[in-house]
XYZ file of C-alpha atoms in Angstrom:
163
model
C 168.745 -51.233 62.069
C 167.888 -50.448 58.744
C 164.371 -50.439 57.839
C 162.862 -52.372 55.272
C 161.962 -50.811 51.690
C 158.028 -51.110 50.345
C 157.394 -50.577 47.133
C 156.049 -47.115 47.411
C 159.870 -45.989 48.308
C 160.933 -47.325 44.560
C 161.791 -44.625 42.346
C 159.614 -44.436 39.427
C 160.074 -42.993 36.140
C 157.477 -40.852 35.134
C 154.573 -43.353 34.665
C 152.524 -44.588 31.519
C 148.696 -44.820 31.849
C 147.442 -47.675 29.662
C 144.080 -48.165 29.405
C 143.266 -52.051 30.396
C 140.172 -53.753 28.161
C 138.503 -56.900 29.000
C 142.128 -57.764 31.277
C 144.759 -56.946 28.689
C 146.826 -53.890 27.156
C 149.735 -53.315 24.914
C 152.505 -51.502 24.560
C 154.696 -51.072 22.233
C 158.484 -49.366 22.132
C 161.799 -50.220 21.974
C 164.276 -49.917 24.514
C 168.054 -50.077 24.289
C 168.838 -52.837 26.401
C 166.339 -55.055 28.761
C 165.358 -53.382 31.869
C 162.870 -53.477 34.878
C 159.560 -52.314 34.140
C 157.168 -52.330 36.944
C 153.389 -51.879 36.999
C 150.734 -50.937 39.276
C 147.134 -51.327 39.440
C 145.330 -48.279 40.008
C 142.235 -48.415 41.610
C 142.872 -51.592 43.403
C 143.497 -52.062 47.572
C 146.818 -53.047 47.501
C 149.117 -51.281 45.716
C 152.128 -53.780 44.631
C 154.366 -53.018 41.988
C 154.286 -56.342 39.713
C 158.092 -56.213 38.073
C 158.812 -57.527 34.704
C 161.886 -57.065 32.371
C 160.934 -54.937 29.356
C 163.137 -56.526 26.465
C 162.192 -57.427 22.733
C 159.160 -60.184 22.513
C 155.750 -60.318 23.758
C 155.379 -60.342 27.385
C 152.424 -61.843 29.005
C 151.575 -62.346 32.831
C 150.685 -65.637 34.186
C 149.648 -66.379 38.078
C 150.905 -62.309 38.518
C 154.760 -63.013 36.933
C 155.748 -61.743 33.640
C 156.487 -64.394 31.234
C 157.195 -65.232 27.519
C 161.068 -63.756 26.922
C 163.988 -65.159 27.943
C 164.966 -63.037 30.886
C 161.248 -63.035 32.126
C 161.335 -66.663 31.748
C 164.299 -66.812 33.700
C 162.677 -64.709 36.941
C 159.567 -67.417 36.531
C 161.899 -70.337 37.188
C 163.555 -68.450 39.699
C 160.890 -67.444 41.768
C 158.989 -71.337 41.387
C 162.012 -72.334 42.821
C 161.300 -70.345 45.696
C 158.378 -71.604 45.795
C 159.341 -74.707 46.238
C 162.119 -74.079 48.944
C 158.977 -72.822 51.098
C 156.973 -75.773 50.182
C 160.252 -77.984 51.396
C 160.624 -76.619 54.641
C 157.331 -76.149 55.417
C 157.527 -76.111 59.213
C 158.866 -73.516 61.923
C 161.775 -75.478 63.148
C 163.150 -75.663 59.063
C 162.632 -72.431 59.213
C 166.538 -71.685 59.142
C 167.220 -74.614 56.835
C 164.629 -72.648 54.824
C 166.336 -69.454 55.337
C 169.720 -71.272 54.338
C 168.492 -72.325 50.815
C 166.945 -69.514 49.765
C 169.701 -67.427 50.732
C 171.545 -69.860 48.143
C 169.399 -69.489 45.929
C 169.100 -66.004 45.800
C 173.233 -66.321 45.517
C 173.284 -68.434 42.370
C 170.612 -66.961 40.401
C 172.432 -63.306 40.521
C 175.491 -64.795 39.968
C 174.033 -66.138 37.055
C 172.694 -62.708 35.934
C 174.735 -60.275 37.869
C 175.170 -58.036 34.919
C 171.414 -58.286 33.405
C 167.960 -56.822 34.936
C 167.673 -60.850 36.495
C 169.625 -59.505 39.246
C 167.419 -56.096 39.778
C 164.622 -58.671 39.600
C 166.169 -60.358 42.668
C 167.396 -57.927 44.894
C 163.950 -55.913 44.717
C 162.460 -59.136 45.698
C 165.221 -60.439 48.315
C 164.404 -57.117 50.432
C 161.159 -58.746 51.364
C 163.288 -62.463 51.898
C 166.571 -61.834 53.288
C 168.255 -60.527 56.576
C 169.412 -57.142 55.729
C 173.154 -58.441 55.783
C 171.745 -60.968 53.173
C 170.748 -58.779 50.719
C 173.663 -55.817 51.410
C 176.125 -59.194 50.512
C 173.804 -59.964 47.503
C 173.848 -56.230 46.477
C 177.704 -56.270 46.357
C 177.767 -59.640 44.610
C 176.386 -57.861 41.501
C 177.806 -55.923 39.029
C 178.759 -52.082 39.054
C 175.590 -51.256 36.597
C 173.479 -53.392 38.921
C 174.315 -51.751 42.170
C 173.935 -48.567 40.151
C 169.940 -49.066 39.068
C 168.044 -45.764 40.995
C 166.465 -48.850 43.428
C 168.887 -50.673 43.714
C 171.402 -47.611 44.772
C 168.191 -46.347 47.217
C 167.752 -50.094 48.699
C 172.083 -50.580 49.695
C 171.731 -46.417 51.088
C 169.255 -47.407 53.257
C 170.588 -50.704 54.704
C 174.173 -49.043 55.040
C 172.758 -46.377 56.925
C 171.469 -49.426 59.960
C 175.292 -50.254 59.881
């Protein structure tokens, strides 16, 4: 089958050092339309990619999830609901009702945003919580641009090559 994707096989754009004082840093730009913006910690043991949608406001993190814009907002309530799925079905034999809702969930919230970074925000995140035919069905689900994202693209190439 197809194996699953860690963060170090995301393509990255040519990466922006930012000094970090007493926990915080700026930066400042514009970009054309919102998009996924993803930051590491260098210097640290693990090395996870914390994702956040880069679009006009102030973005702050809170409990390691980007927050304070309306799309970043939106992938907060999204992944509390998860949250709270796991918190439902707590014990090993829910573990397919588990499975089940968060497999809805997943579902809704790109169908909601299936045309926005939301739905980058998802799939990146679904290849660590869904079945591989889960997240090749959630893939196609959203939209042409979507599927298109340099991640996204590398993420459905490598689970249509298990098929």
């Amino acid at each position: 089958g197809a194996q699953p994707l860690s963060s170090k096989d995301l393509k990255l754009a040519k990466p922006i050092i930012v000094p970090v004082n007493d926990r915080a840093f700026a930066l400042r730009g514009k970009v054309k339309e919102p998009t996924i913006g993803k930051i590491f910690a260098v210097g640290t043991k693990r090395r996870n990619a914390h994702f956040m949608i880069l679009e006009k406001g102030t973005i702050t993190f809170k409990d390691g999830l980007a927050c304070g814009t309306p799309l970043n907002d939106s992938t907060v309530a999204f992944t509390q609901r998860l949250r709270e799925l796991n918190k439902k079905y707590p014990a090993p034999e829910d573990r397919e009702a588990r499975q089940k809702a968060i497999e809805k969930e997943f579902t809704d919230f790109v169908a909601r945003h299936k045309d926005d970074p939301c739905a980058t925000y998802a799939i990146l995140l679904g290849h660590k919580r869904l079945s591989p035919d889960a997240l090749l069905k959630l893939i196609r689900s959203a939209s042409t641009k979507i599927q298109n994202d340099d991640d996204v693209h590398a993420l459905k190439k490598n689970l249509s090559m298990g098929k």
